[in-house]
Short mmCIF file of C-alpha atoms in Angstrom, two decimals:
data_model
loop_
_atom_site.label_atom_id
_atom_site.label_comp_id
_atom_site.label_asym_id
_atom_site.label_seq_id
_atom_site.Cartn_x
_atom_site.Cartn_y
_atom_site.Cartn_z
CA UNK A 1 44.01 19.42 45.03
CA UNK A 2 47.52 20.78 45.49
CA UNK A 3 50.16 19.82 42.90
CA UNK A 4 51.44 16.41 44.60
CA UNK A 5 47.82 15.00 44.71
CA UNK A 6 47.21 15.63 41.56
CA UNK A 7 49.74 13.94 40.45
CA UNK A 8 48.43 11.12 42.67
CA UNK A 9 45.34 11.33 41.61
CA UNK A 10 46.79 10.79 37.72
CA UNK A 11 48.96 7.79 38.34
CA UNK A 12 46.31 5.68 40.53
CA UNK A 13 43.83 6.38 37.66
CA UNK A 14 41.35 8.47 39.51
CA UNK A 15 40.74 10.50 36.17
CA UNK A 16 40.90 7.72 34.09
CA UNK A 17 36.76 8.34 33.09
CA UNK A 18 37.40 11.93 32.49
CA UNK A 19 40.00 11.08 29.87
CA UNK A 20 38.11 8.60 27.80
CA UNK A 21 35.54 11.40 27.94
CA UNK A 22 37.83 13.99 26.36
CA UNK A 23 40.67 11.63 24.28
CA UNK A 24 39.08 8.48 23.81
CA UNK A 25 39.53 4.64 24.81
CA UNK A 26 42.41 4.04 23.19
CA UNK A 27 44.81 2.75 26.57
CA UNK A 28 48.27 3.84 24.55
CA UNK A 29 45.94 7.77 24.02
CA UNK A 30 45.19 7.78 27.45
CA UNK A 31 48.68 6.73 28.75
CA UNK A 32 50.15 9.66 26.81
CA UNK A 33 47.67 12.27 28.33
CA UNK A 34 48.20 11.47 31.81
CA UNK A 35 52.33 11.92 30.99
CA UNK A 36 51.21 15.20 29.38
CA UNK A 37 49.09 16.06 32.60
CA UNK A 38 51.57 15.19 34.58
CA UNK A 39 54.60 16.97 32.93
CA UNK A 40 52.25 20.10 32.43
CA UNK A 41 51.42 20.39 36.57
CA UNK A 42 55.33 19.88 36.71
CA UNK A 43 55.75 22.89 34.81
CA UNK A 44 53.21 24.93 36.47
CA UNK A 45 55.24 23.77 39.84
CA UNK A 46 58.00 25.40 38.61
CA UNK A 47 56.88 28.44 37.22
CA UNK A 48 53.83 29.30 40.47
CA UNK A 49 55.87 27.18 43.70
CA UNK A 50 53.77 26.33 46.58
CA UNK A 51 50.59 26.94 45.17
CA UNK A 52 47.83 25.62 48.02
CA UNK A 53 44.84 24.42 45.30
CA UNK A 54 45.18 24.36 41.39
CA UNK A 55 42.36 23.74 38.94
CA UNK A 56 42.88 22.12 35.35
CA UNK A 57 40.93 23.30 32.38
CA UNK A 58 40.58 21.80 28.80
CA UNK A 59 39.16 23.02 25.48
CA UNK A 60 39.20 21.13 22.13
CA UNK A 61 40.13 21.84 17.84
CA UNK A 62 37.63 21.94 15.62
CA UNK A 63 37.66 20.25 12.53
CA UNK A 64 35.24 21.85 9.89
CA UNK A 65 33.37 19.01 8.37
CA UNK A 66 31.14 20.46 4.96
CA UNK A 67 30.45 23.92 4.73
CA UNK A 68 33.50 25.34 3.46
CA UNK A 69 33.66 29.39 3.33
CA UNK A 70 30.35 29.40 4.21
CA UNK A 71 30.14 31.28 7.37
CA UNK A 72 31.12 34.51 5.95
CA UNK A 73 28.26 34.71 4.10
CA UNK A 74 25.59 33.47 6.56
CA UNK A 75 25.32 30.29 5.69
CA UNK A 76 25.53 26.93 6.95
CA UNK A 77 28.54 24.87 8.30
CA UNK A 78 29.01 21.25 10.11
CA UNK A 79 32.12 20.51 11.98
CA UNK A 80 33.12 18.48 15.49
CA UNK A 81 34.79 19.34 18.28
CA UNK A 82 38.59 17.24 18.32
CA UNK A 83 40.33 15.06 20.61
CA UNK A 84 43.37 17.49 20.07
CA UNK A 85 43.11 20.02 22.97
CA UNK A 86 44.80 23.10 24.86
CA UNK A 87 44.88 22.39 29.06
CA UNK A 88 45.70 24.70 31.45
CA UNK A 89 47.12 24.37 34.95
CA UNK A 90 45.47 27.63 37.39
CA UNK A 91 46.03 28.50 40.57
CA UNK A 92 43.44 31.69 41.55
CA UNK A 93 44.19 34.42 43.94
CA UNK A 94 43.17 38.09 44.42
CA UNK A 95 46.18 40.29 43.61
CA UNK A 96 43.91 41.74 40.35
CA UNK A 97 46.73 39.89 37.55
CA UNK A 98 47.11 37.49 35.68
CA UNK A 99 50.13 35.26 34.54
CA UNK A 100 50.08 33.00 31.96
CA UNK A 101 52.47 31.00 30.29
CA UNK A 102 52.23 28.96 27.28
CA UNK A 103 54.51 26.44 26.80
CA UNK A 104 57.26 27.67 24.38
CA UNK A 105 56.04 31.28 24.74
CA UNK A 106 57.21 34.39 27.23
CA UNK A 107 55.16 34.87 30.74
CA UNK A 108 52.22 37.30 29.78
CA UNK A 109 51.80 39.23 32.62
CA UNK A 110 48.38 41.27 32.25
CA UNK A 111 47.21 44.05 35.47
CA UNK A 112 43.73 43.30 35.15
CA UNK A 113 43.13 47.68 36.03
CA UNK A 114 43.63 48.36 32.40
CA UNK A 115 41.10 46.41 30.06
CA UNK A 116 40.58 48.12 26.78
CA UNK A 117 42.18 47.79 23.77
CA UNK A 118 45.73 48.39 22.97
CA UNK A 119 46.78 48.56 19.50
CA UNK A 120 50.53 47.88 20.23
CA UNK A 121 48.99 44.51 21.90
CA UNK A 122 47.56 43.44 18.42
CA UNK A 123 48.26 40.01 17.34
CA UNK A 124 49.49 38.97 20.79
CA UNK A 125 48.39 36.63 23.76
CA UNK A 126 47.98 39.37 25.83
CA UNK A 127 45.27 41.05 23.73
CA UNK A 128 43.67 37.82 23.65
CA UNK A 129 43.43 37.78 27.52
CA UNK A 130 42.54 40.92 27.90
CA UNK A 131 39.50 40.98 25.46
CA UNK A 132 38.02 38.33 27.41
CA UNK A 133 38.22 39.35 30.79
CA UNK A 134 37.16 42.68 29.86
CA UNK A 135 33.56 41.36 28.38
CA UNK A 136 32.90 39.65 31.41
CA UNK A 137 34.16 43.01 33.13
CA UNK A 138 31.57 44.51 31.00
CA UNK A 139 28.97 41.88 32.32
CA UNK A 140 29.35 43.02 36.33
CA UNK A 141 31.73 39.81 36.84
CA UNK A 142 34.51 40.90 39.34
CA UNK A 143 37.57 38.98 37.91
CA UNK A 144 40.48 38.35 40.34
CA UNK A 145 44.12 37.16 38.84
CA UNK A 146 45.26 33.55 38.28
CA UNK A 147 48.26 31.90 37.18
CA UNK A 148 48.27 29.43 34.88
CA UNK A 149 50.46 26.80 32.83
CA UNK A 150 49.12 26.28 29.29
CA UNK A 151 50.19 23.53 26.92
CA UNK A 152 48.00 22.89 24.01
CA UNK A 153 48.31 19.71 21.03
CA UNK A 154 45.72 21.78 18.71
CA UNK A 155 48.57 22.86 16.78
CA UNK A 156 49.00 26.79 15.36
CA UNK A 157 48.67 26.61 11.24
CA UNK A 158 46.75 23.28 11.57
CA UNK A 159 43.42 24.29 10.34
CA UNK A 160 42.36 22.70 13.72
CA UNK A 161 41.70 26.42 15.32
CA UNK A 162 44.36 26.69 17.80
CA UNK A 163 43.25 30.43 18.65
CA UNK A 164 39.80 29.42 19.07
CA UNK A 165 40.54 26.55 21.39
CA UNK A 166 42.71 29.60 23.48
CA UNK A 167 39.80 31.75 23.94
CA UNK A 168 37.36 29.09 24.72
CA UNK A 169 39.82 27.81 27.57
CA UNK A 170 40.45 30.69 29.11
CA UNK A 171 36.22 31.92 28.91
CA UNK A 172 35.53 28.58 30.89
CA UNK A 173 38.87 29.08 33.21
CA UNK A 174 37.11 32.46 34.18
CA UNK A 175 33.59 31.73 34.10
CA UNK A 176 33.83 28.59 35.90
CA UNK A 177 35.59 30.44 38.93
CA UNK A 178 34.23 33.84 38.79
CA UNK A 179 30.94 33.56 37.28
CA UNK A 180 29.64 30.08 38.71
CA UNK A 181 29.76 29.13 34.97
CA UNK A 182 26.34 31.79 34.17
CA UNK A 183 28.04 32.78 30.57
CA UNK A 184 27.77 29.25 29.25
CA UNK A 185 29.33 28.04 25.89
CA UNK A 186 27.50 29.82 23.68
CA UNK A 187 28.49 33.41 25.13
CA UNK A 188 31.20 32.05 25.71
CA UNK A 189 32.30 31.46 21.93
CA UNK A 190 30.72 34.84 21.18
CA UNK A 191 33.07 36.71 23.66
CA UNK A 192 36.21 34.58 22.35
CA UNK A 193 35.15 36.27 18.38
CA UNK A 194 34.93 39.17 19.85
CA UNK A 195 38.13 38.91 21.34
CA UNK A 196 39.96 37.76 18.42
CA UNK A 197 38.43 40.78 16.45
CA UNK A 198 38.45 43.30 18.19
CA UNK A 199 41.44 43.20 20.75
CA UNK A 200 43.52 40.49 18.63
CA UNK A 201 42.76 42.71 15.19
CA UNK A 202 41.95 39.72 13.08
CA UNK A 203 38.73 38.95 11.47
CA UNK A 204 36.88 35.95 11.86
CA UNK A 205 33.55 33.87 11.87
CA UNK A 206 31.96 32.29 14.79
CA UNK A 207 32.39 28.94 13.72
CA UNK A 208 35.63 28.31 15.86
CA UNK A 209 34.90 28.99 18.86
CA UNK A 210 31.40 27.48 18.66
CA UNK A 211 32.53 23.69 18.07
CA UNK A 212 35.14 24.36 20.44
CA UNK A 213 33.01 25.74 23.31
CA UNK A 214 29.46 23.23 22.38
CA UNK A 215 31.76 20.53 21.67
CA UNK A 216 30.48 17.16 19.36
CA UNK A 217 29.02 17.68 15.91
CA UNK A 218 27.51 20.66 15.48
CA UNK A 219 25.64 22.04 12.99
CA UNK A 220 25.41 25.97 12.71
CA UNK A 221 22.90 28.37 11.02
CA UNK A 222 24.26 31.60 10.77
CA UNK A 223 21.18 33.58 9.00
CA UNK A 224 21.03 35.59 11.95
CA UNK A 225 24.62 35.82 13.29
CA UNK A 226 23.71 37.28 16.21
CA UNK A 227 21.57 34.39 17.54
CA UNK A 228 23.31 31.34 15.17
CA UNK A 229 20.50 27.74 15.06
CA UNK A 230 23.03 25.74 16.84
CA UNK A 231 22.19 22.01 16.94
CA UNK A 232 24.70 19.43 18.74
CA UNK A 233 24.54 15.60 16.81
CA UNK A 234 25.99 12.60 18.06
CA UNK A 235 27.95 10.10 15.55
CA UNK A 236 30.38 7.41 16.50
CA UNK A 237 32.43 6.89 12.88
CA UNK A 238 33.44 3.21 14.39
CA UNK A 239 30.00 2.16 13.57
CA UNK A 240 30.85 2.78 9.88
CA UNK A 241 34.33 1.24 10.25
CA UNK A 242 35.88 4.86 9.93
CA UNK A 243 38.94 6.79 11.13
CA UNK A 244 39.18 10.87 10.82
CA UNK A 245 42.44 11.52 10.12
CA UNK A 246 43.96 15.08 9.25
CA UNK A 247 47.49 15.33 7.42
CA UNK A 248 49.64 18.41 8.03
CA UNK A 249 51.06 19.05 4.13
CA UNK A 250 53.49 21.75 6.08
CA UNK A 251 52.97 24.09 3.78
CA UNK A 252 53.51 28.00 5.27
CA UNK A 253 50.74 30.09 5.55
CA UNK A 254 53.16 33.55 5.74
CA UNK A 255 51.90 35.69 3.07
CA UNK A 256 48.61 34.42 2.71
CA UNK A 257 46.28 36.99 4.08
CA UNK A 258 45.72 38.15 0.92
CA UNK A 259 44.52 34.60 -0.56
CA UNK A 260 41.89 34.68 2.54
CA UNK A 261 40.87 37.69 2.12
CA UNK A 262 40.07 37.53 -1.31
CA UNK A 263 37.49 34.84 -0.97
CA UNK A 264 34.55 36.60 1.15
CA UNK A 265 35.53 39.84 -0.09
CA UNK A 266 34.62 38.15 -3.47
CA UNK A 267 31.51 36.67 -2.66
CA UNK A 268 30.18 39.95 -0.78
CA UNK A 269 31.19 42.22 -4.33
CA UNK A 270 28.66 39.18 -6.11
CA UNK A 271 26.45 39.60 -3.70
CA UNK A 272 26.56 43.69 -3.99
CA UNK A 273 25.38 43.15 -7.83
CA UNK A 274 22.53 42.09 -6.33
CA UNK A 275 21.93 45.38 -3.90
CA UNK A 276 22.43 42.50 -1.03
CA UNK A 277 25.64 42.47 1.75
CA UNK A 278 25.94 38.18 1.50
CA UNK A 279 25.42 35.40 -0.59
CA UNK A 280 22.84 33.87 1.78
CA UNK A 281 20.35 37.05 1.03
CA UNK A 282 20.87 36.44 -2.64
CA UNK A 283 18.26 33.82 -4.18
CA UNK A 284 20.26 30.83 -5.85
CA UNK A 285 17.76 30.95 -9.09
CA UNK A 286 18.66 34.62 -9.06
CA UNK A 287 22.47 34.19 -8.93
CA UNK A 288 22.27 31.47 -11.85
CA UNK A 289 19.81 32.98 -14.22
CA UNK A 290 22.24 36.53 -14.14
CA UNK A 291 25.34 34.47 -14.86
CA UNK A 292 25.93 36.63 -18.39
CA UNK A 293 24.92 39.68 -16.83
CA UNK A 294 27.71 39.01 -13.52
CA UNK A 295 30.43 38.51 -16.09
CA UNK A 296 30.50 42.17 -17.32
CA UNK A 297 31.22 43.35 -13.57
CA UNK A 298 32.67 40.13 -11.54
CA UNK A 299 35.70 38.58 -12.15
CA UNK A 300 34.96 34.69 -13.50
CA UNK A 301 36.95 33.24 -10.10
CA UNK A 302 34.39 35.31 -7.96
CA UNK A 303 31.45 33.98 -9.70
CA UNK A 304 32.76 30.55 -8.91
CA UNK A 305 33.34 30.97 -5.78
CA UNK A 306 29.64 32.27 -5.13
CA UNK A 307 28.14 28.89 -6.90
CA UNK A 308 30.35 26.97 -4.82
CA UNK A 309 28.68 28.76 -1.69
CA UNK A 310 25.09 27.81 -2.61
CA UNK A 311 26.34 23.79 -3.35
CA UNK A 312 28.00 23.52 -0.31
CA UNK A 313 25.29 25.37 1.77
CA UNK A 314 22.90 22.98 0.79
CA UNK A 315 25.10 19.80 1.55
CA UNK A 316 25.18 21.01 4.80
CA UNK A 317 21.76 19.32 5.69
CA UNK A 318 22.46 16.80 3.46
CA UNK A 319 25.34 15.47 5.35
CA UNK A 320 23.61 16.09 8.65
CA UNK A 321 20.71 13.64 7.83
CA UNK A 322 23.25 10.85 6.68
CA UNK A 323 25.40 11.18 10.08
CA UNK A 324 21.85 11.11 11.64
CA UNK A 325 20.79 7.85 9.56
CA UNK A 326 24.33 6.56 10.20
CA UNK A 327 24.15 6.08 6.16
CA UNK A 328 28.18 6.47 6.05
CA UNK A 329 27.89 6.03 2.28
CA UNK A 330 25.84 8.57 1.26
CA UNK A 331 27.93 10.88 4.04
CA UNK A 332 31.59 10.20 2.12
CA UNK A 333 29.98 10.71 -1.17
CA UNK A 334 28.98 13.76 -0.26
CA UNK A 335 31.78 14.60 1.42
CA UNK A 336 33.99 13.92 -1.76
CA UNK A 337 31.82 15.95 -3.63
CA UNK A 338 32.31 19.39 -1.51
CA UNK A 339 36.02 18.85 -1.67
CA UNK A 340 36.08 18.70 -5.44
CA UNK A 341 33.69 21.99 -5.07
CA UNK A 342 36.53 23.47 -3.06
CA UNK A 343 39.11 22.40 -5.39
CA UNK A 344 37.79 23.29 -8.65
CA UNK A 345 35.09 26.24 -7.65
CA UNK A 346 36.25 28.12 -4.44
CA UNK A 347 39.89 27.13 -5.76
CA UNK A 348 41.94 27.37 -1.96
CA UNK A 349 43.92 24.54 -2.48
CA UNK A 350 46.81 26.69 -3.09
CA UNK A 351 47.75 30.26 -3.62
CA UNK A 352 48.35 31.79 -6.33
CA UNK A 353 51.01 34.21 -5.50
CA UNK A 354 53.13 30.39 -4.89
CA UNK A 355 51.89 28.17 -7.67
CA UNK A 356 55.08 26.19 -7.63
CA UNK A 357 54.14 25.09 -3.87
CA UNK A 358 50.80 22.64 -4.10
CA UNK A 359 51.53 20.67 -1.01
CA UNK A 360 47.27 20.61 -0.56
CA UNK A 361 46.97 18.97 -4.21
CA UNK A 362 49.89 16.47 -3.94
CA UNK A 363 48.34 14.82 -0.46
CA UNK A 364 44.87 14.64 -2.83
CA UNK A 365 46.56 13.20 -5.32
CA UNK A 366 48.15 10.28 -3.07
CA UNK A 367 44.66 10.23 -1.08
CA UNK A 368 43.07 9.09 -4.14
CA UNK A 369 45.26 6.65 -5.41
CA UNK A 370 45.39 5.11 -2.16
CA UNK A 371 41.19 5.67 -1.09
CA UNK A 372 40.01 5.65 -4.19
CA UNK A 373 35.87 5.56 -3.72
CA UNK A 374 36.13 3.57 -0.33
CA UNK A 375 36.92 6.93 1.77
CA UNK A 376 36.88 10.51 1.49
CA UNK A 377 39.35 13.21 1.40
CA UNK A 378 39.16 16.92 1.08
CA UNK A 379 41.10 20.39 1.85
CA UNK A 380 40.61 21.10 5.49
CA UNK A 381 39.49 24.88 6.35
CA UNK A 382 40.97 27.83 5.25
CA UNK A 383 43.07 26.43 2.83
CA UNK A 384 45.78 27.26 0.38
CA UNK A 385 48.53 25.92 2.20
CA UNK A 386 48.14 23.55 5.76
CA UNK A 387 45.95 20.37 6.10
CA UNK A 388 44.09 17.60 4.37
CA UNK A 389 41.06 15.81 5.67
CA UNK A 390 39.79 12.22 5.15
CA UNK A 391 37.91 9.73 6.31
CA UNK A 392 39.70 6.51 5.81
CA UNK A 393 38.12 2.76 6.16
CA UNK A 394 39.53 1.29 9.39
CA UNK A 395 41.67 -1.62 6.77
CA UNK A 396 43.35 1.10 5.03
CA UNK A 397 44.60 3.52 7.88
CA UNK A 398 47.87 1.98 7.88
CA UNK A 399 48.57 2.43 4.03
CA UNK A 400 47.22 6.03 4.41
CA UNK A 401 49.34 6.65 7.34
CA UNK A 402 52.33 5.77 5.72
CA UNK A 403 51.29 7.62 2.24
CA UNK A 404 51.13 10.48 3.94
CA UNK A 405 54.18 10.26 6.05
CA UNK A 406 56.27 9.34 2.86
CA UNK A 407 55.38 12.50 1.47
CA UNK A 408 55.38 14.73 4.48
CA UNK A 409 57.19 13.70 7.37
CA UNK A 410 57.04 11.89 10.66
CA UNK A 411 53.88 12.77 12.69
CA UNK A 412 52.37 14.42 10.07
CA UNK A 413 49.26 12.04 10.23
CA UNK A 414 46.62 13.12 13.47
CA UNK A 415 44.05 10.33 13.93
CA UNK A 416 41.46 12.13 15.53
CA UNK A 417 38.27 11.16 17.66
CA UNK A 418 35.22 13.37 17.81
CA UNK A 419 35.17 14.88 21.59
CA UNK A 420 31.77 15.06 22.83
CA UNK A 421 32.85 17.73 25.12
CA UNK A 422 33.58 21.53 24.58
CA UNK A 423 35.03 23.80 27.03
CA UNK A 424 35.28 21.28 30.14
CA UNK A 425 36.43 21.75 34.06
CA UNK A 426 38.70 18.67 34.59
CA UNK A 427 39.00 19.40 38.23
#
């Protein structure tokens, strides 16, 4: 399709299944997406005129459901792919560039001649790009250029893995044209870490870009982290009269590399007492049984952040087999319990260099007067400053709403579904 029939295509409601595959069934949801389409191939117009054929890609959040700091050390984490996603408008030709522009951001314009790393691109789109054309470079796939329009609702800071959802985007946007889709999303979510490691400069776990590429629940192993168990569930939280709803406390996360940091760096130097790199090689009797002997080498907030590894590795599974049962009891009880682990063991509910700023605790606080035991509510990934998680009874989503608004603002409230989808060609 060309720009003008795709814009056709929106209005008469040819897409109309696609969209209830990737946002949902609510008609006021879908209604908003197909203005966002719209505006976004608008955009794209502008930017790349005349273009004869365009293609439209989508890749979802994440939303990290038990298994909190868990991945560093080889353990196990659950988390769903979001209805939150980042689309892009592409246009493909042969002139060996591409141009991308993300709304609110400066053209990147990146000669595709030129693909290893550049340390002055650190921490930029670009390097981003680059890192993942160059691995499928590295896999004999001849790459061409493409322009493309990029707008994304998985919001940067949110906890939701904005970077990831990038990287997964623009693996299918190449694979799918390129490489007659042969990567796949699991490579694909390996190239995007590599990516964000090694051309981006910043650390991270696979656990991202997995969700977003496999898309549904999906529970990860990481024993081996080469070759992660990955198992995709299916769970519809309407059956247990639920809503998923993740509050933005607005709290800044400048400054807190350190705080990050400082929790698997923690949890390797317990492991490390035990002649061992992670927490997963370490036995759990082990680790509790030299509790005296840790204290006269570990600091006390490292050894509780290694116990709360082992608990919430281990309610992993257990929340796994209640989505599977549907037993949406058991599954919020469980649920509470890892977020008072995170609270009061791994302690990332806010930093300590800014003690005066607990934006994390305060939505808790008003979760539980308003939730009390009917839901669940928890600190959503990272931590120490950013979002909240619950699960609120489908009665109470209003009171919540506005709880949570009174205290943070406007559209602070996302009331997610769980996509079923990852990475995804829309046409």
């Amino acid at each position: 399709m060309n720009s003008k029939e795709l814009i056709t295509a929106i209005i008469s409601g040819e897409l109309d299944d696609t969209f209830v595959k990737l946002y949902g069934k609510n008609e006021k949801m879908i209604q908003a997406q197909k203005e966002r389409y719209i505006q976004a191939v608008k955009n794209f117009e502008t930017l790349f005129p005349g273009s004869e054929e365009i293609s439209v890609f989508s890749a979802p959040g994440r939303t990290e459901v038990c298994g909190n700091h868990t991945d560093h050390q080889h353990g196990c984490v659950l988390a769903a792919a979001v209805n939150l996603d980042a689309i892009a408008i592409v246009s493909f030709h042969e002139e060996n560039v591409i141009r991308l522009q993300s709304a609110g951001y400066e053209l990147e314009h990146i000669e595709l001649d030129n693909l290893h790393i550049r340390p002055e691109e650190k921490g930029t789109t670009g390097a981003l790009i680059r890192g993942m054309v160059a691995q499928f470079a590295d896999m004999g796939v001849k790459v061409g250029g493409f322009n493309a329009f990029v707008t994304s609702q998985v919001l940067s800071g949110s906890g939701l893995s904005s970077s990831a959802a990038f990287e997964v985007l623009l693996g299918n946007i190449i694979d799918r044209h390129y490489n007659e889709g042969k990567a796949g999303a699991v490579k694909i979510a390996k190239m995007g870490q590599f990516a964000e490691n090694k051309y981006f400069g910043k650390e991270c776990g696979l656990m991202d870009q997995m969700v977003s590429s496999v898309g549904g629940f999906v529970f990860i192993d990481f024993e081996d982290t080469m070759n992660p168990i990955i198992e995709k569930h299916e769970c519809d939280f309407e059956e247990g009269n639920l809503k998923l709803i993740i509050t933005d406390t607005k709290g800044s996360h400048a400054d807190l590399t350190d705080d990050y940091v400082s929790v698997p760096s923690e949890m390797k130097f317990v492991a490390a007492q035990f002649g061992k790199k992670v927490l997963r090689e370490v036995e759990e009797e082990r680790f509790f049984s030299s509790l005296a002997t840790l204290r006269a080498v570990c600091t006390d907030r490292a050894i509780l952040r290694a116990a709360h590894f082992y608990g919430d590795n281990a309610r992993v599974m257990e929340e796994v087999k209640a989505l599977d049962a549907k037993d949406f009891e058991k599954f919020l009880r469980l649920v509470r319990i890892s977020g008072r682990s995170s609270a009061e063991l791994l302690q990332n509910l806010y930093s300590t260099k800014k003690p005066a700023e607990q934006g994390i605790p305060l939505g808790l606080m008003v979760s539980k007067r308003i939730l009390e035991e009917r839901g669940s509510f928890r600190v959503h990934g990272g931590g120490f400053a950013g979002t909240i998680q619950a699960f609120v009874p489908n009665d109470l989503v209003a009171e919540y709403q506005e709880g949570m608004e009174s205290l943070f603002g406007e559209g602070c409230c996302y009331i997610l579904n769980i996509r079923s989808v990852g990475g995804y060609q829309v046409i």
